[in-house]
Tab-separated table of C-alpha atoms and ligand atoms in Angstrom:
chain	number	residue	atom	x	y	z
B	1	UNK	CA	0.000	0.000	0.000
B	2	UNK	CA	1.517	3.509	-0.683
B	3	UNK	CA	1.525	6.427	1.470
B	4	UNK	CA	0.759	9.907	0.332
B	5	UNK	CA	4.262	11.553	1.094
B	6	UNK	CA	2.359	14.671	1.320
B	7	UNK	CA	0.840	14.529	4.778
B	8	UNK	CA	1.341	18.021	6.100
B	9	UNK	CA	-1.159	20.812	5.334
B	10	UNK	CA	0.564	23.567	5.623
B	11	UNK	CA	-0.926	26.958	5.031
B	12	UNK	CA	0.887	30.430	4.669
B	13	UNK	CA	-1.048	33.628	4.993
B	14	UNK	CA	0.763	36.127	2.554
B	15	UNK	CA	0.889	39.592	1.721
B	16	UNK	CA	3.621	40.380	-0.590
B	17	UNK	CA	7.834	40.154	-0.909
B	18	UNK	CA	7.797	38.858	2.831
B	19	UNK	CA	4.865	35.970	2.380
B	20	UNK	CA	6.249	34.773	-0.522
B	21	UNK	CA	9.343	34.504	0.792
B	22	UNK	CA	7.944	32.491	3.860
B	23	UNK	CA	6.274	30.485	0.976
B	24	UNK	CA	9.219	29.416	-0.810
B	25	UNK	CA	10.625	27.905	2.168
B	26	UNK	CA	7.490	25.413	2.259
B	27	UNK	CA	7.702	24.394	-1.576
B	28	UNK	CA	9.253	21.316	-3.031
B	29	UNK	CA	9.093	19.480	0.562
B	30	UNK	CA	7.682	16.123	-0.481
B	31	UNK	CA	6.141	15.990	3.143
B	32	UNK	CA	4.482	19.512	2.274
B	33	UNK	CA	0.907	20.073	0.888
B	34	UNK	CA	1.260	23.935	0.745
B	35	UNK	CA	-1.733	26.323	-0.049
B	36	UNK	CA	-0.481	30.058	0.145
B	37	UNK	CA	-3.878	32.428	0.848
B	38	UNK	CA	-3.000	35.770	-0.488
B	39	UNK	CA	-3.778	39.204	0.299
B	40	UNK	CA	-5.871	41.051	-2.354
B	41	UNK	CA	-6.347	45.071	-0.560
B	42	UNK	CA	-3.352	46.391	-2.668
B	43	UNK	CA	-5.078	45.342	-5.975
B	44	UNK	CA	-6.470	48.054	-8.272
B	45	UNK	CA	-6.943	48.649	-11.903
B	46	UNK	CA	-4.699	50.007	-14.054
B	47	UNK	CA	-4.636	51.059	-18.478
B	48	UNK	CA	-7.984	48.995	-17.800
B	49	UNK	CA	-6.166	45.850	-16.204
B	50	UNK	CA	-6.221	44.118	-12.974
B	51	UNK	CA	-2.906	44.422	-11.279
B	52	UNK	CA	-2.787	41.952	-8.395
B	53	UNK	CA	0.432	42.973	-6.865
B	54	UNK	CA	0.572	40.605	-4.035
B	55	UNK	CA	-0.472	37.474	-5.425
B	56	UNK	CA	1.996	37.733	-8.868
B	57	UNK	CA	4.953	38.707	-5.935
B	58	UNK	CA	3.870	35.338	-4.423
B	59	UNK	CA	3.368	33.922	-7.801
B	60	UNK	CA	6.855	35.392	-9.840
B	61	UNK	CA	8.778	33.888	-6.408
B	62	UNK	CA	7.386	30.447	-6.169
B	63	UNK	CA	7.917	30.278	-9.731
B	64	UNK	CA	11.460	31.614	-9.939
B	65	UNK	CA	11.204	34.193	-11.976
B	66	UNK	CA	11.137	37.335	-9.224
B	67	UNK	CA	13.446	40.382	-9.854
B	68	UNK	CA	15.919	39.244	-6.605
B	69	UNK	CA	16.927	42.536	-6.254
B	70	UNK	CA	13.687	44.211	-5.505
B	71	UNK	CA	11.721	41.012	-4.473
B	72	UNK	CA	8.330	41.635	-7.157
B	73	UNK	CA	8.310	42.045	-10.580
B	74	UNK	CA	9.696	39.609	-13.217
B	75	UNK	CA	13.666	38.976	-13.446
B	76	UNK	CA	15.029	40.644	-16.320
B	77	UNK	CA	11.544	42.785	-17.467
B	78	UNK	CA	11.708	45.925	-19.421
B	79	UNK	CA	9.290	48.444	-19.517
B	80	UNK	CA	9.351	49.855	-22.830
B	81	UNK	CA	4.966	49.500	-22.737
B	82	UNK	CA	5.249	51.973	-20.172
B	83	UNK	CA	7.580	54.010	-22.057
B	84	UNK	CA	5.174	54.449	-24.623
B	85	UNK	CA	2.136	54.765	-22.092
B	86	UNK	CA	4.101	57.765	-20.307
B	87	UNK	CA	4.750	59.280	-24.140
B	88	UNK	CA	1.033	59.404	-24.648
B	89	UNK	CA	0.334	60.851	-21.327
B	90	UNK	CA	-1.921	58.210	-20.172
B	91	UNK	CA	-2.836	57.840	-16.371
B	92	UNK	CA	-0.968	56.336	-13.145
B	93	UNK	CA	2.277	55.962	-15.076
B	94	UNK	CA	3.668	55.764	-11.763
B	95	UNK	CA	2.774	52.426	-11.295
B	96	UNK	CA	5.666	50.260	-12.729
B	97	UNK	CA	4.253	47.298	-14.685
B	98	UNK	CA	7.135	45.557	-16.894
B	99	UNK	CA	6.396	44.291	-20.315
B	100	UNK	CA	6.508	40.881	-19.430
B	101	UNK	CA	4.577	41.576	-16.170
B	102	UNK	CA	1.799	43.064	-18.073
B	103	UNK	CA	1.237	39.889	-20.280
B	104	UNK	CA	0.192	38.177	-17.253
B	105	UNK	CA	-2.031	41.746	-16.666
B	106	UNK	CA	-3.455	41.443	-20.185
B	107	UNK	CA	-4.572	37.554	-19.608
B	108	UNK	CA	-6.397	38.250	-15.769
B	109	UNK	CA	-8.022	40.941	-16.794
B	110	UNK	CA	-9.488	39.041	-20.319
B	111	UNK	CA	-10.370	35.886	-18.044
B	112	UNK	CA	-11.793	38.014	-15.295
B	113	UNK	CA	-14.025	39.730	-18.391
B	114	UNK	CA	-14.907	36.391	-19.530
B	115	UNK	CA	-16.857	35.735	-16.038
B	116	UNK	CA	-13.739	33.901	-14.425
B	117	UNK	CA	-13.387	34.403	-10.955
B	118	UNK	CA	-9.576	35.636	-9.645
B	119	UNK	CA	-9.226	32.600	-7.843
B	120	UNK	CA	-10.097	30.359	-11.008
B	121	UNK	CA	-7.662	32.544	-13.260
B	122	UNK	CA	-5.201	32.715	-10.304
B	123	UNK	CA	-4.783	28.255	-10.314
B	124	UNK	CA	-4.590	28.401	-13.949
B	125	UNK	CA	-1.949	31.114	-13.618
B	126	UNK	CA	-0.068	29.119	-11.423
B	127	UNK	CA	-0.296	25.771	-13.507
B	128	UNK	CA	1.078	27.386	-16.294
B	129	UNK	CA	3.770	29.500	-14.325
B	130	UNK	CA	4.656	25.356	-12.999
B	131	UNK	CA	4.153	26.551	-9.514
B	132	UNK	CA	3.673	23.275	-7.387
B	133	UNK	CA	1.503	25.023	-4.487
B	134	UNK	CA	-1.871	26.166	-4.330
B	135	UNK	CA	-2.530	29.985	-4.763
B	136	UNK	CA	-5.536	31.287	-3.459
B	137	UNK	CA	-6.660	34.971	-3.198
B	138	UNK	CA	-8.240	35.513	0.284
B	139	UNK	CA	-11.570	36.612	-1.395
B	140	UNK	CA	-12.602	36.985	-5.325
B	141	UNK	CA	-14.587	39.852	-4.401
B	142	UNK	CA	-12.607	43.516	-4.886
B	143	UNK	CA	-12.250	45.559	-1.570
B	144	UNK	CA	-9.179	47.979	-1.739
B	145	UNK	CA	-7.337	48.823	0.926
B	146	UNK	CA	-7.906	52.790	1.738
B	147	UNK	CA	-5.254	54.863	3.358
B	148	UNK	CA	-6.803	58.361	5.395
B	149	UNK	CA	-3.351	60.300	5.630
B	150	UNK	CA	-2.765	63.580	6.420
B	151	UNK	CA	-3.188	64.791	2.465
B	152	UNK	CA	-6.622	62.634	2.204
B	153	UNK	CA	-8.231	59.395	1.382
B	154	UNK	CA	-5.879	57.758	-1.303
B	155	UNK	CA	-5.982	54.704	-3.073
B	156	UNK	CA	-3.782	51.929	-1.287
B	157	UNK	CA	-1.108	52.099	-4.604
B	158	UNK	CA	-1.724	56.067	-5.156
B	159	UNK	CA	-0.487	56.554	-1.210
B	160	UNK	CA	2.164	53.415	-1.836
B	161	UNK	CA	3.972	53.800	-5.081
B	162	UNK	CA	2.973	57.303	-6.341
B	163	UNK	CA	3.820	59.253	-3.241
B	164	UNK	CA	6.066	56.770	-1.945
B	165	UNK	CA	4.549	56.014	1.132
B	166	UNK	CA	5.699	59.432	2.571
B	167	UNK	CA	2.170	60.974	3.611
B	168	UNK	CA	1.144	60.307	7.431
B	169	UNK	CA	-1.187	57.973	8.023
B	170	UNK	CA	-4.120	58.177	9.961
B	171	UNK	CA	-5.654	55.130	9.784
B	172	UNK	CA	-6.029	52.042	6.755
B	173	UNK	CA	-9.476	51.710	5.857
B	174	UNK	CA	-10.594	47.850	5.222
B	175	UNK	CA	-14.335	48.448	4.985
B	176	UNK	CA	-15.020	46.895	1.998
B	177	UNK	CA	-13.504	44.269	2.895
B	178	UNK	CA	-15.665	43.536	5.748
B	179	UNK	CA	-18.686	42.975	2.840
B	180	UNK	CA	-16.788	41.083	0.886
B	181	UNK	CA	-16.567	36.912	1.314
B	182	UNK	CA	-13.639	34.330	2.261
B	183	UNK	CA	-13.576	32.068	-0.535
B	184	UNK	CA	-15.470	28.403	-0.196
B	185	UNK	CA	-11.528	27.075	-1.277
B	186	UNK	CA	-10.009	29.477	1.341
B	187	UNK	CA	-12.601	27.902	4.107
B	188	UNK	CA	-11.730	24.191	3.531
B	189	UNK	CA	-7.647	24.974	3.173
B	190	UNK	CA	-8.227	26.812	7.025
B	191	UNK	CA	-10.337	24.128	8.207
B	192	UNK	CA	-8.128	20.981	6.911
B	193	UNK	CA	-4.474	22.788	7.616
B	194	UNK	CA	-2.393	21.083	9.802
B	195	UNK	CA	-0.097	24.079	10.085
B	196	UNK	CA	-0.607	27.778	9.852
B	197	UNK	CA	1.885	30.367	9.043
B	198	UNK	CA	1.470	34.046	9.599
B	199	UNK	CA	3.924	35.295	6.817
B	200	UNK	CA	6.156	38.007	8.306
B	201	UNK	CA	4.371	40.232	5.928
B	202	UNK	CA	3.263	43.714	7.055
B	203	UNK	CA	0.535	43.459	9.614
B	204	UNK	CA	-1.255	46.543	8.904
B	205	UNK	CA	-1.054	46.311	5.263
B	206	UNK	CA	-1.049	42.802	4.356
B	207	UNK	CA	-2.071	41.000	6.871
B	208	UNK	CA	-4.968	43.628	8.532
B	209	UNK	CA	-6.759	43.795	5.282
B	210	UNK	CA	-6.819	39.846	5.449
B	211	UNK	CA	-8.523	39.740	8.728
B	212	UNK	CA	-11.124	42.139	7.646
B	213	UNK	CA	-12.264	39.814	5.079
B	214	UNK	CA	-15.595	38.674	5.716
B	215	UNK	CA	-15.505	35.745	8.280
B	216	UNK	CA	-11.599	34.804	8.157
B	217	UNK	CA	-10.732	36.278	11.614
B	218	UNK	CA	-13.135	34.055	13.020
B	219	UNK	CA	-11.859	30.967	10.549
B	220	UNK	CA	-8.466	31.203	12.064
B	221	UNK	CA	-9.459	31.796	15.670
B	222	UNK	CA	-11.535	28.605	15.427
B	223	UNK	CA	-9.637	26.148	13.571
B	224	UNK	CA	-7.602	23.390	14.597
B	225	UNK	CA	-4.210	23.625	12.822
B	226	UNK	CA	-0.924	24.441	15.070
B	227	UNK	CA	-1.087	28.753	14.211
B	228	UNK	CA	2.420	30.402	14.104
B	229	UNK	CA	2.838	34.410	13.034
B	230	UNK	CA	6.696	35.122	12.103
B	231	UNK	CA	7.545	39.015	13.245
B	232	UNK	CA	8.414	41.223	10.172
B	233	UNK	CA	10.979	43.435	12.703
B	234	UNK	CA	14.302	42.314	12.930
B	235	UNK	CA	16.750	44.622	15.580
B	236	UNK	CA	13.278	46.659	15.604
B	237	UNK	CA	13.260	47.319	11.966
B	238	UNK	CA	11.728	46.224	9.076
B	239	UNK	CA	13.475	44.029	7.011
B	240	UNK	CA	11.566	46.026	4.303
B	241	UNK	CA	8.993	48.183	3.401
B	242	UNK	CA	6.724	51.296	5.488
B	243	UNK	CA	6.152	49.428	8.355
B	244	UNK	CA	8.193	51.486	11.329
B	245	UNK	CA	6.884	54.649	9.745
B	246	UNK	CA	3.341	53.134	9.750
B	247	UNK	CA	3.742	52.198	13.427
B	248	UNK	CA	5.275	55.406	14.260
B	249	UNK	CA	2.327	57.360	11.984
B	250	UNK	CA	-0.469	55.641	13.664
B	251	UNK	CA	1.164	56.220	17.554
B	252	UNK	CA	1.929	52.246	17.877
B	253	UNK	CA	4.849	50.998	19.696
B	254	UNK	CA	7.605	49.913	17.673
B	255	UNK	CA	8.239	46.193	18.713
B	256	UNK	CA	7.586	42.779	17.816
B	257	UNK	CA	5.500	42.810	21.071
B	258	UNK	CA	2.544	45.409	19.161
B	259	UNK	CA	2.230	43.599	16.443
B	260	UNK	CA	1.844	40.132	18.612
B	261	UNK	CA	-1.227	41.379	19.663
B	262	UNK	CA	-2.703	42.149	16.718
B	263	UNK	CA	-2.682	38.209	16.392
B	264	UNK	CA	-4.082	37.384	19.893
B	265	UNK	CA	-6.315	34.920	19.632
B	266	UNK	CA	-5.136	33.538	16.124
B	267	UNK	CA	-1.723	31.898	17.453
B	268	UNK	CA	-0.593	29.342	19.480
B	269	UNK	CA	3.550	31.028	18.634
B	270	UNK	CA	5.022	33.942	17.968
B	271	UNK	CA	8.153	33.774	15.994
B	272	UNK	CA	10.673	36.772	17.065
B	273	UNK	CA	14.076	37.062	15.900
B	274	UNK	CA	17.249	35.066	17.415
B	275	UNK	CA	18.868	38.569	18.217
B	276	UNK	CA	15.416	40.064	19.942
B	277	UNK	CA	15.002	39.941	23.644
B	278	UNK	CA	11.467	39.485	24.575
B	279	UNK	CA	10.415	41.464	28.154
B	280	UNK	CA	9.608	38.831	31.205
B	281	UNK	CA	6.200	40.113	31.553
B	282	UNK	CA	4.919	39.670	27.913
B	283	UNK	CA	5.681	36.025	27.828
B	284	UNK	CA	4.163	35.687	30.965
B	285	UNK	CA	0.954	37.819	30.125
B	286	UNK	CA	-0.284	35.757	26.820
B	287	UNK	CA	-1.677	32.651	25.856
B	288	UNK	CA	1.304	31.864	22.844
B	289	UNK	CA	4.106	30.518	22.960
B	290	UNK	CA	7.439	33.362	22.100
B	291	UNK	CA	10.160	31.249	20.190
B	292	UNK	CA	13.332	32.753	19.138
B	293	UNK	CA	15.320	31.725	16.044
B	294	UNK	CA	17.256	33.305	12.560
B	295	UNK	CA	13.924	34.809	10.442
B	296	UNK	CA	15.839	36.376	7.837
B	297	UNK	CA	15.025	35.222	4.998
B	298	UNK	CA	17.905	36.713	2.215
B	299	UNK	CA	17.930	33.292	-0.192
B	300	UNK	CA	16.109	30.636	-0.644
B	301	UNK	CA	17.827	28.551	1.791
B	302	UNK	CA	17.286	30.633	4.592
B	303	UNK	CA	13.613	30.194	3.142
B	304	UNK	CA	13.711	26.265	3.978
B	305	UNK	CA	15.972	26.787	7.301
B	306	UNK	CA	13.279	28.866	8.721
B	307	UNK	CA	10.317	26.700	7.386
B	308	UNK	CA	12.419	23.507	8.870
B	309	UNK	CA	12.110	24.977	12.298
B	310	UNK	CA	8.604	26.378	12.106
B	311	UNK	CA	7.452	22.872	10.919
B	312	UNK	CA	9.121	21.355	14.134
B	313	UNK	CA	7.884	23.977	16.529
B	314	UNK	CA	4.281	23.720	15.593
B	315	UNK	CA	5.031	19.586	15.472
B	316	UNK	CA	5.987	20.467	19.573
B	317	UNK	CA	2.446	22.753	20.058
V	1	GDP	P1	4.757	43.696	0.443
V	1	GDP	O1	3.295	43.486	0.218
V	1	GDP	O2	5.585	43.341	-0.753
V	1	GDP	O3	5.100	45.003	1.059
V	1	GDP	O4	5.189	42.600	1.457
V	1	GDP	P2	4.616	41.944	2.772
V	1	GDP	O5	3.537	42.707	3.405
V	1	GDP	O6	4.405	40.503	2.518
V	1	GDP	O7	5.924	41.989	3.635
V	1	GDP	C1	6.512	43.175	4.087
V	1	GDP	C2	7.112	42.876	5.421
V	1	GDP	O8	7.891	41.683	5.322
V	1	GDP	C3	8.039	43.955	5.895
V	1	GDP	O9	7.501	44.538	7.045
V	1	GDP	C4	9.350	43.225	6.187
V	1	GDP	O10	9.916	43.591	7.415
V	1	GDP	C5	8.957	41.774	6.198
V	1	GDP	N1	10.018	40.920	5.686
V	1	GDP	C6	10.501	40.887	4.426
V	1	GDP	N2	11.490	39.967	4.331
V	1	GDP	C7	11.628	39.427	5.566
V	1	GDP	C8	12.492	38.441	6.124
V	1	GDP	O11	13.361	37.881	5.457
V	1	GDP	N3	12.335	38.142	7.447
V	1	GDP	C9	11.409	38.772	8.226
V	1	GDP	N4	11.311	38.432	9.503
V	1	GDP	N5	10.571	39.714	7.731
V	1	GDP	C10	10.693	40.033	6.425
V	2	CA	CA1	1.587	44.325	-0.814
């Protein structure tokens, strides 16, 4: 009688550059049945095409094809299309899309036209692209992420990429998401996971916008999987990305400790840093377990170290 090999459900909740990085260090395990569920708040339309920014970062890595240098975008890509789209003054040039980028741009949008739902495109996407993982999109409804700064309610790319992140926030707005539904693919993956993995991805901007969506706060606080979050800060700084500013912007503490408790409720661990030193009375005060080891995640292999030791921690929970 054979075995499935693949007896682990193991699913990663991603936002962008540092979910799919938590992602690759799950693939190719032959004990490994991975499903990555993907945030969809940063997604917007642009030249009339549905840029999914988060899920093609998860996508472009798992498929090894990601620009290494910035961590999104396709390896190699040119952007002469946007060349010619700045020439004829067209809108939200700002918005880098590379030529080979917006093939994948042109096909989502024409399937999504067609009547296919983002999560139907998505799995073919991922066939093609030879990705050996499931890639889900948290819901297949839209429900941008809104950012109230100090200059006004912007789009979640506008305040991002156009002005660089640099107006203060006041507060991320997730209220469409709230309308909007967990997918029925989404609901079984959370239900039948062994393991779940909080990406270290940004827990205001990735992650947040997740838990607004529809019913999956509750999902996750009620299902039965071993639940570990990894902390994005490293030495109290972000690896990458708005995050400190964000903290400092919306009067948050800057420490792993903050953003912890964001997650009460929805973890058994909390993954800090080798080099952090959690305080006495906060691993006394919660119902998690803190764990300390190496989370940087610069190559692929420090990909698989990390998911090695989150697969035996959660094996100890
Ligand atoms: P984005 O959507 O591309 O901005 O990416 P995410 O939201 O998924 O991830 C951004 C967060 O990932 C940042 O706050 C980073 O600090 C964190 N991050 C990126 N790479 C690493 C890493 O190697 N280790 C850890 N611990 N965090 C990381
Ligand atoms: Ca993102």
């Amino acid at each position: 009688m054979s075995v499935d090999p693949k007896q682990i459900k193991v699913v990663v909740i991603a936002g962008g550059v540092g979910g799919a990085r938590m992602a690759l260090g799950f693939l190719n395990r032959p004990e490994v049945d991975m499903t990555v569920v993907v945030n969809v708040g940063d997604d917007d339309w642009f030249h009339g095409l549905r840029v999914c920014p988060d899920l093609d970062t998860v996508l472009y890595t798992l498929a090894g094809v990601v620009n290494p240098k910035h961590g999104w975008g396709v390896d190699g890509d040119t952007t002469r299309s946007l060349s010619v789209l700045q020439k004829l003054e067209a809108p939200d040039t700002w918005m880098t899309l590379g030529d080979a980028d917006l093939g994948l741009h042109i096909y989502r949008s024409t399937a999504l036209r067609a009547g296919g739902s983002l999560t139907e495109v998505m799995s073919l996407v991922a066939q093609k692209f030879g990705v050996k993982a499931t890639l889900l999109p948290v819901t297949d409804e839209e429900c941008p992420t809104l950012i109230k700064t100090t200059s006004g309610l912007l789009r979640f790319q506008e305040w991002f990429v156009r002005d660089r992140g640099q107006p203060a926030v006041k507060a991320v707005v997730t209220d469409s998401a709230k309308h909007a539904h967990v997918t029925a693919g989404v609901q079984s993956a959370i239900r039948e996971a062994d393991v779940i993995v909080i990406a270290p991805s940004n827990p205001f901007l990735s992650i947040g916008p997740m838990l607004s969506v529809g019913n999956f706060r509750a999902l996750l606080s009620e299902c039965s999987a071993k639940r570990v979050a990894v902390s994005p800060l490293i030495g109290g700084k972000a690896v990458k990305g708005p995050l400190v500013k964000l903290l400092q912007d919306l009067e948050e503490p800057v420490s792993s400790e903050a953003i912890a408790a964001r997650y009460e409720g929805l973890i058994d661990a909390f993954v800090i840093d080798a080099d952090e030193e959690p305080e006495d009375d906060w691993r006394a005060g919660v119902p998690y377990q803190i764990v300390q080891m190496p989370t940087l995640m610069s190559d692929a292999d420090k990909s698989r170290e990390l998911a090695t030791r989150i697969c035996s921690l959660a094996e100890g929970l």
